Amino acid sequence: MSQLALPLQLLDHAVFESFYEPGNEALLATLRSIADGQENHGCWVWGAPASGKSHLLQALCESAGDRSIYVPLGIFSSAGTAILDGLSSREIVCIDDLDEVAGEPAWESALFELCNQILDAGAQLVVAAATSPRASHFELADLKSRLTKLPVFQVHTLAEEERASALQLRARHRGLELPDETAQYLLRRSRRDMASLYALLDTLDKEALRAKRRLTIPFVGSVIANDSGHS
């Protein structure tokens, strides 16, 4: 996906098919509709850290291709508001980490101008943040009013019993078989947040390919032990 002047590559695993859908059916349906050009309201996506907000915005851009652009302000906010210039030329503008710039006058003015440009162009704005729009700390009244008109979706946080299924879905997307007992072992032996679990799965994928091994408990245990020894 070409990205104007933003040097960012989407993660190859950040697609709709690798996102655990239960509890987020309405959100996934809306994002797919936006990607297909059937939805014209955009939306605000919010949720806890590592709940999958960035995954979903990148999945939307992966599905929409060059009609879209992904801008994570957590990475690019230090570059200044000029990174917003020209974004409204895309049909779908996805801004991640929106709350990173809340309360900063220059950013709020630039975002309000972008909202107006997107509206005039008939494009769609999809944003992700840690809070709902009404709980956000934006101070420019016109901007907050514009943002609160977006349909709002909270990302469902995985329950304990759903974490293993989410890991297995991600593994299958990578062409890996993650047996039930190995998934449970991972949940017992590693950090519980999904970002850490997915990062560990990335490591296991590479090591399994290198060693030509299945994800058995002994193999996974050896990788975790070796990884811990180097951390």
mmCIF file of C-alpha atoms in Angstrom:
data_model
loop_
_atom_site.group_PDB
_atom_site.id
_atom_site.type_symbol
_atom_site.label_atom_id
_atom_site.label_comp_id
_atom_site.label_asym_id
_atom_site.label_seq_id
_atom_site.Cartn_x
_atom_site.Cartn_y
_atom_site.Cartn_z
ATOM 1 C CA MET A 1 0.000 0.000 0.000
ATOM 2 C CA SER A 2 1.520 3.314 -0.990
ATOM 3 C CA GLN A 3 1.505 5.770 1.890
ATOM 4 C CA LEU A 4 2.152 9.316 0.646
ATOM 5 C CA ALA A 5 5.389 10.300 2.397
ATOM 6 C CA LEU A 6 4.886 8.114 5.479
ATOM 7 C CA PRO A 7 7.599 5.409 5.581
ATOM 8 C CA LEU A 8 5.528 2.726 7.269
ATOM 9 C CA GLN A 9 4.884 -0.862 6.260
ATOM 10 C CA LEU A 10 1.797 -2.635 7.544
ATOM 11 C CA LEU A 11 2.399 -5.766 9.601
ATOM 12 C CA ASP A 12 1.861 -8.841 7.436
ATOM 13 C CA HIS A 13 -0.244 -10.602 10.074
ATOM 14 C CA ALA A 14 -2.548 -7.611 10.673
ATOM 15 C CA VAL A 15 -5.508 -8.787 8.600
ATOM 16 C CA PHE A 16 -9.155 -9.370 9.453
ATOM 17 C CA GLU A 17 -8.767 -13.145 9.156
ATOM 18 C CA SER A 18 -6.228 -13.305 12.008
ATOM 19 C CA PHE A 19 -8.305 -11.237 14.450
ATOM 20 C CA TYR A 20 -10.335 -13.176 17.029
ATOM 21 C CA GLU A 21 -13.868 -12.023 16.247
ATOM 22 C CA PRO A 22 -16.164 -13.215 19.096
ATOM 23 C CA GLY A 23 -17.373 -10.194 21.057
ATOM 24 C CA ASN A 24 -16.382 -7.828 18.238
ATOM 25 C CA GLU A 25 -18.786 -8.917 15.510
ATOM 26 C CA ALA A 26 -20.423 -5.502 15.001
ATOM 27 C CA LEU A 27 -17.055 -3.742 14.892
ATOM 28 C CA LEU A 28 -15.590 -6.194 12.376
ATOM 29 C CA ALA A 29 -18.709 -5.933 10.191
ATOM 30 C CA THR A 30 -18.450 -2.134 10.192
ATOM 31 C CA LEU A 31 -14.742 -2.112 9.323
ATOM 32 C CA ARG A 32 -15.261 -4.618 6.520
ATOM 33 C CA SER A 33 -18.075 -2.454 5.161
ATOM 34 C CA ILE A 34 -15.813 0.591 5.250
ATOM 35 C CA ALA A 35 -13.094 -1.329 3.395
ATOM 36 C CA ASP A 36 -15.627 -2.418 0.784
ATOM 37 C CA GLY A 37 -16.886 1.136 0.297
ATOM 38 C CA GLN A 38 -20.345 0.313 1.665
ATOM 39 C CA GLU A 39 -20.111 2.394 4.867
ATOM 40 C CA ASN A 40 -19.773 6.164 4.786
ATOM 41 C CA HIS A 41 -19.670 7.243 8.421
ATOM 42 C CA GLY A 42 -16.210 6.131 9.577
ATOM 43 C CA CYS A 43 -15.895 5.206 13.258
ATOM 44 C CA TRP A 44 -14.020 5.633 16.548
ATOM 45 C CA VAL A 45 -12.424 2.448 17.944
ATOM 46 C CA TRP A 46 -11.291 2.384 21.556
ATOM 47 C CA GLY A 47 -10.084 -0.135 24.079
ATOM 48 C CA ALA A 48 -7.411 -1.223 26.505
ATOM 49 C CA PRO A 49 -3.728 -1.451 25.516
ATOM 50 C CA ALA A 50 -2.967 -4.539 23.387
ATOM 51 C CA SER A 51 -6.672 -5.146 22.734
ATOM 52 C CA GLY A 52 -6.145 -5.107 18.958
ATOM 53 C CA LYS A 53 -6.949 -1.538 17.900
ATOM 54 C CA SER A 54 -3.839 -1.146 15.752
ATOM 55 C CA HIS A 55 -4.357 -4.604 14.270
ATOM 56 C CA LEU A 56 -7.864 -3.642 13.173
ATOM 57 C CA LEU A 57 -6.898 -0.317 11.607
ATOM 58 C CA GLN A 58 -4.057 -1.973 9.727
ATOM 59 C CA ALA A 59 -6.377 -4.797 8.656
ATOM 60 C CA LEU A 60 -8.784 -2.202 7.269
ATOM 61 C CA CYS A 61 -5.965 -0.597 5.278
ATOM 62 C CA GLU A 62 -4.716 -3.965 4.065
ATOM 63 C CA SER A 63 -8.205 -4.768 2.806
ATOM 64 C CA ALA A 64 -8.826 -1.345 1.239
ATOM 65 C CA GLY A 65 -5.392 -1.080 -0.373
ATOM 66 C CA ASP A 66 -4.322 2.212 -1.961
ATOM 67 C CA ARG A 67 -7.674 3.825 -1.237
ATOM 68 C CA SER A 68 -6.585 4.044 2.412
ATOM 69 C CA ILE A 69 -3.762 5.301 4.604
ATOM 70 C CA TYR A 70 -2.655 4.319 8.126
ATOM 71 C CA VAL A 71 -1.121 6.985 10.385
ATOM 72 C CA PRO A 72 -0.018 5.932 13.910
ATOM 73 C CA LEU A 73 0.468 9.146 15.874
ATOM 74 C CA GLY A 74 2.335 7.227 18.574
ATOM 75 C CA ILE A 75 5.154 6.982 16.027
ATOM 76 C CA PHE A 76 4.698 10.109 13.914
ATOM 77 C CA SER A 77 3.436 12.815 16.299
ATOM 78 C CA SER A 78 6.986 14.080 16.858
ATOM 79 C CA ALA A 79 7.210 14.813 13.122
ATOM 80 C CA GLY A 80 4.660 17.607 13.488
ATOM 81 C CA THR A 81 1.232 18.295 12.041
ATOM 82 C CA ALA A 82 2.505 18.465 8.458
ATOM 83 C CA ILE A 83 2.119 14.666 8.274
ATOM 84 C CA LEU A 84 -1.632 15.268 8.006
ATOM 85 C CA ASP A 85 -1.268 17.298 4.809
ATOM 86 C CA GLY A 86 -2.929 15.661 1.842
ATOM 87 C CA LEU A 87 -4.417 12.721 3.741
ATOM 88 C CA SER A 88 -7.938 13.598 2.616
ATOM 89 C CA SER A 89 -6.971 12.551 -0.920
ATOM 90 C CA ARG A 90 -7.519 8.972 0.273
ATOM 91 C CA GLU A 91 -11.000 7.500 0.578
ATOM 92 C CA ILE A 92 -10.231 6.062 4.016
ATOM 93 C CA VAL A 93 -7.989 7.781 6.585
ATOM 94 C CA CYS A 94 -7.042 5.651 9.615
ATOM 95 C CA ILE A 95 -5.441 7.519 12.500
ATOM 96 C CA ASP A 96 -4.111 5.389 15.338
ATOM 97 C CA ASP A 97 -3.130 6.586 18.846
ATOM 98 C CA LEU A 98 -5.327 9.665 18.433
ATOM 99 C CA ASP A 99 -5.183 10.455 22.147
ATOM 100 C CA GLU A 100 -1.407 10.982 21.877
ATOM 101 C CA VAL A 101 -2.033 14.555 20.692
ATOM 102 C CA ALA A 102 -5.101 15.453 22.769
ATOM 103 C CA GLY A 103 -4.685 18.812 24.504
ATOM 104 C CA GLU A 104 -2.055 20.067 22.037
ATOM 105 C CA PRO A 105 -3.521 23.159 20.310
ATOM 106 C CA ALA A 106 -1.576 22.869 17.056
ATOM 107 C CA TRP A 107 -2.538 19.232 16.625
ATOM 108 C CA GLU A 108 -6.161 19.831 17.530
ATOM 109 C CA SER A 109 -6.440 22.628 14.957
ATOM 110 C CA ALA A 110 -4.769 20.474 12.303
ATOM 111 C CA LEU A 111 -7.039 17.526 13.081
ATOM 112 C CA PHE A 112 -10.132 19.732 12.882
ATOM 113 C CA GLU A 113 -8.982 20.990 9.484
ATOM 114 C CA LEU A 114 -8.409 17.397 8.364
ATOM 115 C CA CYS A 115 -11.900 16.419 9.533
ATOM 116 C CA ASN A 116 -13.359 19.229 7.416
ATOM 117 C CA GLN A 117 -11.301 18.179 4.396
ATOM 118 C CA ILE A 118 -12.395 14.557 4.794
ATOM 119 C CA LEU A 119 -16.032 15.617 5.056
ATOM 120 C CA ASP A 120 -15.751 17.844 1.969
ATOM 121 C CA ALA A 121 -14.045 15.054 0.011
ATOM 122 C CA GLY A 122 -16.636 12.445 0.989
ATOM 123 C CA ALA A 123 -13.891 10.347 2.541
ATOM 124 C CA GLN A 124 -14.061 8.353 5.762
ATOM 125 C CA LEU A 125 -12.198 8.830 9.034
ATOM 126 C CA VAL A 126 -11.442 5.870 11.275
ATOM 127 C CA VAL A 127 -9.580 6.569 14.521
ATOM 128 C CA ALA A 128 -8.329 4.507 17.435
ATOM 129 C CA ALA A 129 -7.736 5.713 20.977
ATOM 130 C CA ALA A 130 -7.526 4.468 24.547
ATOM 131 C CA THR A 131 -10.849 6.068 25.533
ATOM 132 C CA SER A 132 -14.240 6.868 24.099
ATOM 133 C CA PRO A 133 -14.578 10.288 22.402
ATOM 134 C CA ARG A 134 -16.549 11.736 25.310
ATOM 135 C CA ALA A 135 -13.840 10.652 27.757
ATOM 136 C CA SER A 136 -11.023 12.022 25.599
ATOM 137 C CA HIS A 137 -9.022 15.097 26.575
ATOM 138 C CA PHE A 138 -9.475 17.133 23.420
ATOM 139 C CA GLU A 139 -10.038 20.793 24.266
ATOM 140 C CA LEU A 140 -11.075 22.274 20.921
ATOM 141 C CA ALA A 141 -14.863 22.191 21.150
ATOM 142 C CA ASP A 142 -15.452 22.026 17.386
ATOM 143 C CA LEU A 143 -13.059 19.087 17.045
ATOM 144 C CA LYS A 144 -14.571 17.188 19.959
ATOM 145 C CA SER A 145 -18.066 17.802 18.549
ATOM 146 C CA ARG A 146 -16.995 16.460 15.163
ATOM 147 C CA LEU A 147 -15.327 13.387 16.666
ATOM 148 C CA THR A 148 -18.243 12.516 18.952
ATOM 149 C CA LYS A 149 -20.441 12.167 15.861
ATOM 150 C CA LEU A 150 -18.444 9.142 14.714
ATOM 151 C CA PRO A 151 -20.004 5.737 15.469
ATOM 152 C CA VAL A 152 -18.180 4.378 18.528
ATOM 153 C CA PHE A 153 -17.018 0.800 19.117
ATOM 154 C CA GLN A 154 -15.197 -0.576 22.138
ATOM 155 C CA VAL A 155 -12.863 -3.485 21.412
ATOM 156 C CA HIS A 156 -13.860 -6.505 23.456
ATOM 157 C CA THR A 157 -11.062 -7.562 25.823
ATOM 158 C CA LEU A 158 -10.414 -11.284 25.683
ATOM 159 C CA ALA A 159 -11.534 -13.354 28.641
ATOM 160 C CA GLU A 160 -9.166 -15.977 30.038
ATOM 161 C CA GLU A 161 -10.895 -18.806 28.207
ATOM 162 C CA GLU A 162 -10.679 -16.910 24.885
ATOM 163 C CA ARG A 163 -6.929 -16.280 24.935
ATOM 164 C CA ALA A 164 -5.966 -19.785 23.869
ATOM 165 C CA SER A 165 -8.441 -19.668 20.972
ATOM 166 C CA ALA A 166 -7.060 -16.300 19.843
ATOM 167 C CA LEU A 167 -3.512 -17.675 19.935
ATOM 168 C CA GLN A 168 -4.558 -20.727 17.933
ATOM 169 C CA LEU A 169 -6.249 -18.547 15.318
ATOM 170 C CA ARG A 170 -3.099 -16.455 14.912
ATOM 171 C CA ALA A 171 -1.003 -19.635 14.707
ATOM 172 C CA ARG A 172 -3.245 -21.122 12.005
ATOM 173 C CA HIS A 173 -2.943 -17.910 10.010
ATOM 174 C CA ARG A 174 0.834 -18.433 10.103
ATOM 175 C CA GLY A 175 0.485 -22.049 8.998
ATOM 176 C CA LEU A 176 1.272 -23.410 12.469
ATOM 177 C CA GLU A 177 -0.563 -26.004 14.503
ATOM 178 C CA LEU A 178 -0.832 -24.960 18.150
ATOM 179 C CA PRO A 179 -2.301 -27.886 20.124
ATOM 180 C CA ASP A 180 -4.628 -27.149 23.034
ATOM 181 C CA GLU A 181 -2.151 -28.358 25.636
ATOM 182 C CA THR A 182 0.650 -26.222 24.161
ATOM 183 C CA ALA A 183 -1.584 -23.146 24.085
ATOM 184 C CA GLN A 184 -2.439 -23.661 27.753
ATOM 185 C CA TYR A 185 1.251 -24.127 28.543
ATOM 186 C CA LEU A 186 2.006 -20.794 26.874
ATOM 187 C CA LEU A 187 -0.639 -19.068 28.961
ATOM 188 C CA ARG A 188 0.859 -20.497 32.153
ATOM 189 C CA ARG A 189 4.509 -19.780 31.330
ATOM 190 C CA SER A 190 4.497 -16.338 29.721
ATOM 191 C CA ARG A 191 3.146 -12.852 30.347
ATOM 192 C CA ARG A 192 -0.631 -12.821 30.068
ATOM 193 C CA ASP A 193 -1.203 -9.773 27.857
ATOM 194 C CA MET A 194 -1.952 -10.575 24.243
ATOM 195 C CA ALA A 195 0.808 -8.358 22.849
ATOM 196 C CA SER A 196 3.407 -10.425 24.726
ATOM 197 C CA LEU A 197 1.740 -13.695 23.761
ATOM 198 C CA TYR A 198 1.633 -12.756 20.085
ATOM 199 C CA ALA A 199 5.274 -11.638 20.219
ATOM 200 C CA LEU A 200 6.189 -15.015 21.722
ATOM 201 C CA LEU A 201 4.229 -16.741 18.960
ATOM 202 C CA ASP A 202 6.286 -14.782 16.408
ATOM 203 C CA THR A 203 9.466 -16.117 18.046
ATOM 204 C CA LEU A 204 8.110 -19.658 18.123
ATOM 205 C CA ASP A 205 7.185 -19.419 14.447
ATOM 206 C CA LYS A 206 10.750 -18.466 13.506
ATOM 207 C CA GLU A 207 12.351 -21.081 15.763
ATOM 208 C CA ALA A 208 10.010 -23.852 14.631
ATOM 209 C CA LEU A 209 10.811 -23.067 11.003
ATOM 210 C CA ARG A 210 14.544 -22.984 11.705
ATOM 211 C CA ALA A 211 14.534 -26.218 13.724
ATOM 212 C CA LYS A 212 11.817 -27.889 11.640
ATOM 213 C CA ARG A 213 9.944 -28.718 14.839
ATOM 214 C CA ARG A 214 6.302 -28.814 15.856
ATOM 215 C CA LEU A 215 5.018 -26.643 18.693
ATOM 216 C CA THR A 216 5.209 -29.341 21.347
ATOM 217 C CA ILE A 217 5.438 -28.434 25.022
ATOM 218 C CA PRO A 218 9.123 -29.502 25.300
ATOM 219 C CA PHE A 219 10.087 -27.463 22.237
ATOM 220 C CA VAL A 220 8.124 -24.415 23.385
ATOM 221 C CA GLY A 221 9.622 -24.739 26.854
ATOM 222 C CA SER A 222 13.154 -24.780 25.434
ATOM 223 C CA VAL A 223 12.464 -21.661 23.339
ATOM 224 C CA ILE A 224 11.021 -19.804 26.334
ATOM 225 C CA ALA A 225 13.988 -20.819 28.503
ATOM 226 C CA ASN A 226 16.474 -19.722 25.854
ATOM 227 C CA ASP A 227 14.627 -16.466 25.263
ATOM 228 C CA SER A 228 14.580 -15.742 29.012
ATOM 229 C CA GLY A 229 18.281 -16.486 29.256
ATOM 230 C CA HIS A 230 19.056 -13.770 26.707
ATOM 231 C CA SER A 231 16.705 -11.127 28.113
#
